[in-house]
Amino acid sequence: MPQDTRTIDKNLNTGDPHITDDIARKANRNKDADTDHRYWSAAPATPFVLRYIRALIGMAIIDVCFSGAYVLISGNTSLIWRAALVNITILVGLNALGAWVLFRPISHLITGLNTDTRQRIGPGVRRLRHLALVSSIWAFVVGVIYSVSAFGLGVFNTNPELSEQVPAITKLYGSLWFAFAYAAHFAIYAFFAAAACCETIKHDIHTKWGFNFRPGRARIGYRLAVVILALTLISSLAILLDLTVFREIRATQGLTVQQAVILDVIATETAAVLCLYFITRTLTSPIGRLTEAVRDIRQGKVDTRIAVTSDDEAGKLAFEFNRMADGLSEKDRMRRAFERYVSQDVVHLAMERERNADPRAGGELRYATVMFTDISGFTRMAEQLEPAQVISLLNEYFDLVNAPIRDHGGAVLNYVGDALHAAFNVVHDDPDHAANAVRAGIAMQKLSRDHVFAGGQKIKTRIGIHTGPVVAGPVGSRDRVDFTIQGDAANLASRLENMNKETRTEILISATTKALCGAIEEDGIAFRDLGTFDIRGRTQTIDLFTIDI
C-alpha cells in the first residue's frame, strides 16, 4: 500500500535515538475513514491501559498459587480470608493504581497519535521502551509492601505462642528474606509480562497509526541467563535457609522442613512456568509475523511491512526486514517505471539474463519476424488536433494495437512518434513466429479500422512484415540503453511499411515470411501476390504479398 511520510517536529527535542525520523501514514484515506480512524474511541488509550493493568495484576494470581500451595501443604484454611484481603488491597488495588500512573506517558502518546498531534510523543516512546524495566522495579516495591503487610498482620502465622519464642534477629532476617523472595518473583514476572504487553501495544500502535519503532540493544540470551540464574539462586538459597536458619519460623507457619522445601520448589516452578510462557510469547509472536511477511514478499507484495515490537534481536530482525522490503519496493517501482517505457516482456528477459549471468545479455542472434506499423495520414491528423489531444489519441491507439501483438507472442520494442516496432521469436521462443506475426497484423487492422477514437477519429494502420536473422540485445550509451534488434530484416520490414503508400495497401508481407506461414491459409487467410518490387537502396528485388481484410 502506498504510504506518505510525515517527519516528527525537530523541536520535539527528545534526544531518543530509538524514535524513528518519520511516521509512516497510510495514504488514500477518504474523509469518513479518517474520521473513524481518529475517533474510534472516546478514550483511545483505554484498551491499552487495561491490557497493561491486567498484565501487572497477574501478580495476584501468582500469590494465589503460592498461598494455595501453602494452604494445601499446611492445612491452614483459616488464613484464606486474610490473605485474600491483603491480596486484593495491595496486589490488585495498589498495583492497578501504580500501573495506571506508569502508563500515563504512553496514554499521552496514544492520544497524540489518535488526534494527529505531536505533543508529548517523546516521553511516551521512551516509557514504552523502558516499560518492562520500570514495571519490574514497581513490582519489586509492591512485593515488599505485600510481604511486610502479610507478615506484619500475621497472615501466615498459625502459632502465635511459638512465634514469641523465636529470636527477634531471626524474625528480622526472615522478614527481610521472605520480602525479597516474594518481591523478586513478582519482579521477574512483571518484567516479562510487561515486555509481552509492550509488544502487543507496539504492534497495535503500528497497525492503527503507522508509528514506527526502532529496536533497542537488549539481548535475549542475557535476559534468559539472568532469569535462570535468579530463579536458581533464590530457590537454592530458600531451601538452604529453610534447612538451617528458618526452621523455627517455618514451624510458626505450621510447616515442617520437608513441607517448606516443597513450598519453595512450587514457588520457583510457578514463577518459571509463567516466565517461560511470556518469554515464548515474546519470541514466537514476532517470528510468526515475520514468517507471514516473508510469505507476502515471496508472493510479490513488496509493500509489506511489519511492526518492530521488541527491543532485542527479534526487533532488529524486523527492522532489517523492513529495510530490505523498502529496497525491494524501490526496485519494484523502478521496474514498473521501466516497463512503462520498455515492453514488460523485454524487461523480464533482460532481468532474467542479468540475474543468471547469461552471456546472451549482451546480444543474441535470432531468426525472427519483424513488424513495423504506422498510422496512415497521421501528419494531417495531428495538424487538426491540440498537442494534448495527439498524445491522448496515440495512447488510446497503442493500447488498442498492443493487445494483438502480445496475444500472439510478440514483443513491442519501441515507439517512434506514431510508429510501432515489434518482433516475434525474440523475447519468447516461437517456432510459428511468421504466422503469428501475420495473425497479429490482421487483428490490428480490424481493431483500428472498427474502433472510433476520441473526437470521432478513424484510423488506418500501415504494416510491414519481414522475416530474417537479427541481433537482439541492448544498444545505447553508458547512461541510456534500449533493447532493440539490428539487421537487414529489421531495415526491410521498415521499408515494407512505408511501401504501402506505393502499393496502396495496408499490409505488406515479404515472400520469406509467407513461405514460413505454413497452413495459415486454412484459417481463411488468403495472400494476394503483388509481384516483384525493387527496394530503394537495395540491389536485390523482393516478392511482396498482401492480405485483403
Short mmCIF file of C-alpha atoms in Angstrom, two decimals, residues 123-509:
data_model
loop_
_atom_site.label_atom_id
_atom_site.label_comp_id
_atom_site.label_asym_id
_atom_site.label_seq_id
_atom_site.Cartn_x
_atom_site.Cartn_y
_atom_site.Cartn_z
CA PRO A 123 8.22 10.71 26.70
CA GLY A 124 5.63 8.13 25.70
CA VAL A 125 8.01 6.36 23.34
CA ARG A 126 10.76 6.32 25.98
CA ARG A 127 8.38 4.97 28.63
CA LEU A 128 7.20 2.27 26.25
CA ARG A 129 10.80 1.32 25.56
CA HIS A 130 11.62 1.09 29.29
CA LEU A 131 8.22 -0.16 30.48
CA ALA A 132 9.41 -3.70 31.22
CA LEU A 133 12.22 -2.47 33.47
CA VAL A 134 10.04 0.15 35.17
CA SER A 135 7.32 -2.47 35.73
CA SER A 136 9.85 -4.83 37.26
CA ILE A 137 11.02 -2.19 39.74
CA TRP A 138 7.45 -1.30 40.63
CA ALA A 139 6.56 -4.98 41.08
CA PHE A 140 9.51 -5.40 43.43
CA VAL A 141 8.26 -2.47 45.54
CA VAL A 142 4.72 -3.90 45.57
CA GLY A 143 6.13 -7.29 46.56
CA VAL A 144 7.96 -5.76 49.51
CA ILE A 145 4.83 -3.89 50.61
CA TYR A 146 2.75 -7.03 50.30
CA SER A 147 5.23 -9.14 52.27
CA VAL A 148 5.57 -6.58 55.07
CA SER A 149 1.78 -6.28 55.27
CA ALA A 150 1.11 -10.03 55.16
CA PHE A 151 3.74 -10.97 57.71
CA GLY A 152 3.05 -7.89 59.84
CA LEU A 153 -0.61 -8.86 60.09
CA GLY A 154 0.35 -12.44 60.85
CA VAL A 155 -1.41 -13.87 57.82
CA PHE A 156 0.89 -16.90 57.73
CA ASN A 157 1.46 -17.14 61.48
CA THR A 158 -0.53 -20.13 62.67
CA ASN A 159 1.14 -20.50 66.09
CA PRO A 160 1.48 -17.12 67.92
CA GLU A 161 2.76 -18.78 71.12
CA LEU A 162 5.60 -20.46 69.26
CA SER A 163 6.35 -17.23 67.40
CA GLU A 164 7.12 -15.48 70.70
CA GLN A 165 9.96 -17.91 71.32
CA VAL A 166 11.73 -17.09 68.05
CA PRO A 167 14.63 -14.63 68.49
CA ALA A 168 13.96 -11.13 67.22
CA ILE A 169 17.02 -11.18 64.97
CA THR A 170 15.76 -14.37 63.30
CA LYS A 171 12.38 -12.76 62.74
CA LEU A 172 14.08 -9.75 61.19
CA TYR A 173 16.19 -11.89 58.88
CA GLY A 174 13.17 -13.98 58.00
CA SER A 175 11.04 -10.94 57.20
CA LEU A 176 13.76 -9.47 55.00
CA TRP A 177 14.31 -12.73 53.18
CA PHE A 178 10.66 -13.50 52.53
CA ALA A 179 10.05 -9.94 51.40
CA PHE A 180 12.99 -10.19 48.99
CA ALA A 181 11.96 -13.62 47.69
CA TYR A 182 8.36 -12.58 47.09
CA ALA A 183 9.40 -9.28 45.53
CA ALA A 184 11.99 -10.97 43.28
CA HIS A 185 9.44 -13.46 41.95
CA PHE A 186 6.98 -10.63 41.31
CA ALA A 187 9.67 -8.51 39.61
CA ILE A 188 10.72 -11.32 37.26
CA TYR A 189 7.11 -12.00 36.34
CA ALA A 190 6.32 -8.29 35.82
CA PHE A 191 9.32 -7.78 33.55
CA PHE A 192 8.31 -10.44 31.06
CA ALA A 193 4.57 -9.78 31.36
CA ALA A 194 5.17 -6.08 30.63
CA ALA A 195 7.54 -6.94 27.78
CA ALA A 196 4.88 -9.13 26.17
CA CYS A 197 2.30 -6.40 26.73
CA CYS A 198 4.63 -3.83 25.12
CA GLU A 199 4.96 -5.98 22.02
CA THR A 200 1.19 -6.13 21.65
CA ILE A 201 0.83 -2.39 22.24
CA LYS A 202 3.57 -1.53 19.74
CA HIS A 203 2.00 -3.80 17.16
CA ASP A 204 -1.43 -2.19 17.65
CA ILE A 205 0.04 1.33 17.54
CA HIS A 206 1.86 0.49 14.32
CA THR A 207 -1.29 -1.02 12.82
CA LYS A 208 -3.65 1.80 13.82
CA TRP A 209 -1.42 4.83 13.36
CA GLY A 210 1.55 3.66 11.31
CA PHE A 211 4.03 4.69 14.02
CA ASN A 212 7.40 3.00 13.55
CA PHE A 213 9.66 1.99 16.43
CA ARG A 214 13.36 1.22 16.34
CA PRO A 215 14.84 -1.84 18.05
CA GLY A 216 16.84 -1.46 21.25
CA ARG A 217 20.06 -3.04 22.41
CA ALA A 218 18.69 -5.81 24.61
CA ARG A 219 19.83 -9.40 24.21
CA ILE A 220 17.58 -12.41 24.57
CA GLY A 221 20.44 -14.55 25.86
CA TYR A 222 21.30 -12.11 28.64
CA ARG A 223 17.69 -11.96 29.81
CA LEU A 224 17.36 -15.72 29.90
CA ALA A 225 20.65 -16.05 31.74
CA VAL A 226 19.57 -13.51 34.40
CA VAL A 227 16.19 -15.20 34.90
CA ILE A 228 17.62 -18.71 35.15
CA LEU A 229 20.36 -17.55 37.50
CA ALA A 230 17.95 -15.56 39.69
CA LEU A 231 15.37 -18.34 39.99
CA THR A 232 18.05 -20.94 40.63
CA LEU A 233 19.79 -18.88 43.33
CA ILE A 234 16.53 -17.89 45.04
CA SER A 235 15.29 -21.47 45.07
CA SER A 236 18.61 -22.88 46.27
CA LEU A 237 19.04 -20.22 48.93
CA ALA A 238 15.43 -20.63 50.12
CA ILE A 239 15.90 -24.37 50.56
CA LEU A 240 19.25 -23.86 52.34
CA LEU A 241 17.76 -21.29 54.74
CA ASP A 242 14.73 -23.45 55.47
CA LEU A 243 17.03 -26.34 56.31
CA THR A 244 19.11 -24.23 58.67
CA VAL A 245 18.21 -20.73 59.91
CA PHE A 246 14.46 -20.60 59.34
CA ARG A 247 13.37 -23.88 60.92
CA GLU A 248 11.72 -22.04 63.79
CA ILE A 249 9.99 -19.52 61.53
CA ARG A 250 8.61 -22.28 59.31
CA ALA A 251 7.38 -24.02 62.45
CA THR A 252 5.37 -20.91 63.43
CA GLN A 253 3.78 -21.14 59.94
CA GLY A 254 2.74 -24.74 60.57
CA LEU A 255 5.30 -26.22 58.18
CA THR A 256 7.84 -28.94 58.65
CA VAL A 257 11.22 -28.66 56.98
CA GLN A 258 10.14 -31.03 54.21
CA GLN A 259 6.93 -29.07 53.61
CA ALA A 260 8.86 -25.80 53.49
CA VAL A 261 11.21 -27.20 50.87
CA ILE A 262 8.26 -28.43 48.81
CA LEU A 263 6.71 -24.97 49.05
CA ASP A 264 9.98 -23.37 47.89
CA VAL A 265 10.10 -25.65 44.87
CA ILE A 266 6.47 -24.96 43.98
CA ALA A 267 7.01 -21.21 44.20
CA THR A 268 10.06 -21.35 41.95
CA GLU A 269 8.42 -23.65 39.43
CA THR A 270 5.32 -21.44 39.26
CA ALA A 271 7.40 -18.35 38.55
CA ALA A 272 9.48 -20.26 35.99
CA VAL A 273 6.42 -21.53 34.12
CA LEU A 274 4.89 -18.05 33.95
CA CYS A 275 8.17 -16.53 32.78
CA LEU A 276 8.58 -19.29 30.20
CA TYR A 277 5.08 -18.56 28.86
CA PHE A 278 5.79 -14.86 28.36
CA ILE A 279 9.31 -15.46 27.01
CA THR A 280 7.95 -17.94 24.47
CA ARG A 281 5.23 -15.49 23.52
CA THR A 282 7.67 -12.61 23.01
CA LEU A 283 9.78 -14.83 20.77
CA THR A 284 7.13 -16.63 18.73
CA SER A 285 4.85 -13.66 18.02
CA PRO A 286 7.48 -11.57 16.13
CA ILE A 287 8.76 -14.65 14.34
CA GLY A 288 5.22 -15.59 13.32
CA ARG A 289 4.57 -12.10 11.94
CA LEU A 290 7.93 -12.14 10.17
CA THR A 291 7.12 -15.50 8.58
CA GLU A 292 3.82 -14.17 7.24
CA ALA A 293 5.56 -11.04 5.92
CA VAL A 294 8.22 -13.12 4.14
CA ARG A 295 5.44 -15.17 2.57
CA ASP A 296 3.77 -11.95 1.37
CA ILE A 297 7.05 -10.71 -0.09
CA ARG A 298 7.51 -14.01 -1.90
CA GLN A 299 4.03 -13.54 -3.41
CA GLY A 300 5.04 -10.14 -4.76
CA LYS A 301 3.51 -7.93 -2.06
CA VAL A 302 6.61 -5.75 -1.75
CA ASP A 303 4.75 -3.07 0.23
CA THR A 304 4.56 -5.45 3.20
CA ARG A 305 5.99 -4.07 6.44
CA ILE A 306 5.95 -5.41 9.99
CA ALA A 307 5.96 -3.63 13.32
CA VAL A 308 9.19 -3.51 15.31
CA THR A 309 7.74 -4.62 18.63
CA SER A 310 10.69 -5.92 20.66
CA ASP A 311 13.96 -4.31 21.71
CA ASP A 312 16.10 -7.41 21.21
CA GLU A 313 17.34 -9.49 18.29
CA ALA A 314 13.77 -10.14 17.10
CA GLY A 315 13.23 -6.39 16.86
CA LYS A 316 16.47 -5.95 14.93
CA LEU A 317 15.39 -8.70 12.55
CA ALA A 318 12.04 -6.97 11.97
CA PHE A 319 13.79 -3.63 11.44
CA GLU A 320 16.20 -5.11 8.90
CA PHE A 321 13.31 -6.87 7.17
CA ASN A 322 11.57 -3.52 6.71
CA ARG A 323 14.77 -2.02 5.29
CA MET A 324 15.04 -4.94 2.89
CA ALA A 325 11.38 -4.52 1.93
CA ASP A 326 12.00 -0.80 1.31
CA GLY A 327 14.77 -1.72 -1.09
CA LEU A 328 12.60 -4.28 -2.85
CA SER A 329 9.75 -1.80 -3.06
CA GLU A 330 12.04 0.80 -4.59
CA LYS A 331 13.33 -1.71 -7.12
CA ASP A 332 9.76 -2.73 -7.91
CA ARG A 333 8.81 0.92 -8.50
CA MET A 334 11.82 1.28 -10.79
CA ARG A 335 10.87 -1.88 -12.63
CA ARG A 336 7.29 -0.68 -13.08
CA ALA A 337 8.53 2.68 -14.30
CA PHE A 338 10.92 0.86 -16.66
CA GLU A 339 8.05 -1.24 -18.00
CA ARG A 340 6.19 1.93 -18.95
CA TYR A 341 8.96 2.75 -21.41
CA VAL A 342 10.05 -0.74 -22.37
CA SER A 343 7.96 -3.82 -23.04
CA GLN A 344 7.27 -5.87 -19.95
CA ASP A 345 8.47 -8.99 -21.73
CA VAL A 346 11.74 -7.27 -22.61
CA VAL A 347 12.22 -6.14 -19.00
CA HIS A 348 11.72 -9.67 -17.70
CA LEU A 349 14.04 -11.11 -20.33
CA ALA A 350 16.81 -8.62 -19.55
CA MET A 351 16.45 -9.09 -15.79
CA GLU A 352 16.45 -12.86 -16.07
CA ARG A 353 19.57 -12.91 -18.23
CA GLU A 354 21.41 -10.46 -16.00
CA ARG A 355 20.41 -12.43 -12.89
CA ASN A 356 21.73 -15.67 -14.37
CA ALA A 357 24.85 -14.03 -15.84
CA ASP A 358 23.64 -15.22 -19.26
CA PRO A 359 26.19 -14.33 -21.95
CA ARG A 360 23.26 -13.55 -24.27
CA ALA A 361 22.54 -10.46 -22.14
CA GLY A 362 24.90 -8.55 -24.44
CA GLY A 363 23.08 -9.61 -27.62
CA GLU A 364 21.79 -12.74 -29.33
CA LEU A 365 21.41 -13.85 -32.95
CA ARG A 366 17.79 -14.78 -33.64
CA TYR A 367 15.82 -15.74 -36.73
CA ALA A 368 12.80 -13.53 -36.18
CA THR A 369 9.81 -11.91 -37.81
CA VAL A 370 9.88 -8.14 -37.59
CA MET A 371 6.87 -5.83 -37.78
CA PHE A 372 6.73 -2.08 -38.35
CA THR A 373 3.47 -0.14 -38.19
CA ASP A 374 2.47 3.44 -38.85
CA ILE A 375 -0.75 5.47 -38.83
CA SER A 376 -1.90 6.45 -42.28
CA GLY A 377 -2.32 10.23 -42.64
CA PHE A 378 -1.14 10.94 -39.12
CA THR A 379 0.68 14.17 -40.05
CA ARG A 380 -2.53 15.70 -41.44
CA MET A 381 -4.48 14.42 -38.45
CA ALA A 382 -2.03 15.93 -35.98
CA GLU A 383 -2.35 19.34 -37.62
CA GLN A 384 -6.03 19.42 -36.73
CA LEU A 385 -5.55 18.46 -33.06
CA GLU A 386 -4.09 20.09 -29.99
CA PRO A 387 -0.82 18.52 -28.72
CA ALA A 388 -2.60 17.07 -25.67
CA GLN A 389 -5.22 15.52 -27.96
CA VAL A 390 -2.47 13.99 -30.09
CA ILE A 391 -0.89 12.35 -27.06
CA SER A 392 -4.27 11.09 -25.89
CA LEU A 393 -5.02 9.68 -29.32
CA LEU A 394 -1.69 7.88 -29.54
CA ASN A 395 -2.08 6.37 -26.09
CA GLU A 396 -5.54 5.11 -26.98
CA TYR A 397 -4.25 3.74 -30.29
CA PHE A 398 -1.24 1.95 -28.83
CA ASP A 399 -3.35 0.45 -26.03
CA LEU A 400 -5.60 -0.98 -28.73
CA VAL A 401 -2.99 -2.43 -31.12
CA ASN A 402 -0.59 -3.70 -28.45
CA ALA A 403 -3.01 -6.42 -27.37
CA PRO A 404 -2.89 -8.49 -30.61
CA ILE A 405 0.91 -8.39 -30.63
CA ARG A 406 1.08 -9.57 -27.03
CA ASP A 407 -1.65 -12.19 -27.55
CA HIS A 408 0.26 -13.71 -30.47
CA GLY A 409 3.59 -13.95 -28.65
CA GLY A 410 5.24 -10.80 -29.97
CA ALA A 411 7.00 -8.02 -28.08
CA VAL A 412 6.74 -4.30 -28.70
CA LEU A 413 10.31 -2.98 -28.73
CA ASN A 414 9.73 0.75 -29.03
CA TYR A 415 7.58 3.59 -30.32
CA VAL A 416 8.74 6.39 -32.57
CA GLY A 417 6.03 9.04 -32.95
CA ASP A 418 3.04 7.17 -34.36
CA ALA A 419 5.20 4.22 -35.43
CA LEU A 420 5.45 0.93 -33.59
CA HIS A 421 8.32 -1.57 -33.77
CA ALA A 422 7.63 -5.18 -32.75
CA ALA A 423 9.33 -8.55 -33.12
CA PHE A 424 8.32 -12.21 -32.87
CA ASN A 425 10.61 -15.04 -31.73
CA VAL A 426 12.95 -12.62 -29.97
CA VAL A 427 11.78 -12.46 -26.37
CA HIS A 428 9.87 -15.77 -26.45
CA ASP A 429 10.79 -18.83 -28.48
CA ASP A 430 8.08 -19.28 -31.10
CA PRO A 431 8.52 -21.75 -33.98
CA ASP A 432 5.35 -20.36 -35.60
CA HIS A 433 6.52 -16.73 -35.35
CA ALA A 434 5.88 -15.79 -39.00
CA ALA A 435 2.24 -16.93 -38.95
CA ASN A 436 1.67 -15.32 -35.56
CA ALA A 437 3.04 -12.01 -36.82
CA VAL A 438 0.62 -12.11 -39.75
CA ARG A 439 -2.27 -13.02 -37.48
CA ALA A 440 -1.37 -10.13 -35.17
CA GLY A 441 -1.21 -7.74 -38.14
CA ILE A 442 -4.67 -8.78 -39.34
CA ALA A 443 -6.12 -8.36 -35.84
CA MET A 444 -4.53 -4.92 -35.54
CA GLN A 445 -6.03 -3.86 -38.85
CA LYS A 446 -9.51 -4.96 -37.85
CA LEU A 447 -9.34 -3.35 -34.43
CA SER A 448 -8.05 0.00 -35.64
CA ARG A 449 -10.45 0.09 -38.56
CA ASP A 450 -13.57 -0.63 -36.49
CA HIS A 451 -12.65 1.50 -33.47
CA VAL A 452 -13.83 5.09 -33.11
CA PHE A 453 -11.19 7.09 -31.27
CA ALA A 454 -11.66 10.18 -29.15
CA GLY A 455 -13.04 13.08 -31.15
CA GLY A 456 -14.65 10.70 -33.63
CA GLN A 457 -11.32 9.93 -35.29
CA LYS A 458 -10.99 6.90 -37.58
CA ILE A 459 -7.52 5.41 -38.04
CA LYS A 460 -5.96 3.15 -40.68
CA THR A 461 -2.74 1.31 -39.89
CA ARG A 462 0.05 0.51 -42.36
CA ILE A 463 2.01 -2.63 -41.55
CA GLY A 464 5.21 -4.13 -42.93
CA ILE A 465 6.32 -7.67 -42.01
CA HIS A 466 9.55 -9.47 -42.93
CA THR A 467 11.45 -12.45 -41.56
CA GLY A 468 15.21 -12.88 -41.30
CA PRO A 469 18.24 -13.04 -39.00
CA VAL A 470 18.63 -10.22 -36.47
CA VAL A 471 20.76 -9.50 -33.42
CA ALA A 472 18.61 -8.75 -30.37
CA GLY A 473 20.11 -7.02 -27.37
CA PRO A 474 20.82 -3.77 -25.55
CA VAL A 475 22.12 -0.88 -27.63
CA GLY A 476 23.00 2.59 -26.44
CA SER A 477 25.40 4.74 -24.46
CA ARG A 478 26.63 4.34 -20.88
CA ASP A 479 23.76 6.35 -19.42
CA ARG A 480 20.95 5.12 -21.67
CA VAL A 481 20.35 1.70 -23.20
CA ASP A 482 17.47 0.44 -25.35
CA PHE A 483 16.67 -3.18 -26.09
CA THR A 484 16.29 -3.43 -29.85
CA ILE A 485 17.07 -5.58 -32.85
CA GLN A 486 19.58 -4.85 -35.60
CA GLY A 487 19.94 -6.39 -39.04
CA ASP A 488 18.80 -6.25 -42.61
CA ALA A 489 15.49 -7.93 -41.72
CA ALA A 490 14.56 -5.02 -39.47
CA ASN A 491 15.50 -2.48 -42.11
CA LEU A 492 13.49 -4.27 -44.79
CA ALA A 493 10.39 -4.54 -42.58
CA SER A 494 10.54 -0.78 -42.08
CA ARG A 495 10.81 -0.24 -45.84
CA LEU A 496 7.81 -2.51 -46.46
CA GLU A 497 5.67 -0.49 -44.04
CA ASN A 498 6.48 2.66 -46.00
CA MET A 499 5.90 0.97 -49.40
CA ASN A 500 2.21 0.55 -48.51
CA LYS A 501 1.83 4.09 -49.88
CA GLU A 502 3.09 2.99 -53.30
CA THR A 503 1.14 -0.27 -53.47
CA ARG A 504 -1.96 1.35 -51.97
CA THR A 505 -2.24 -1.43 -49.43
CA GLU A 506 -2.43 -1.52 -45.65
CA ILE A 507 -0.25 -4.57 -45.03
CA LEU A 508 2.81 -5.80 -46.94
CA ILE A 509 4.37 -9.20 -46.29
#
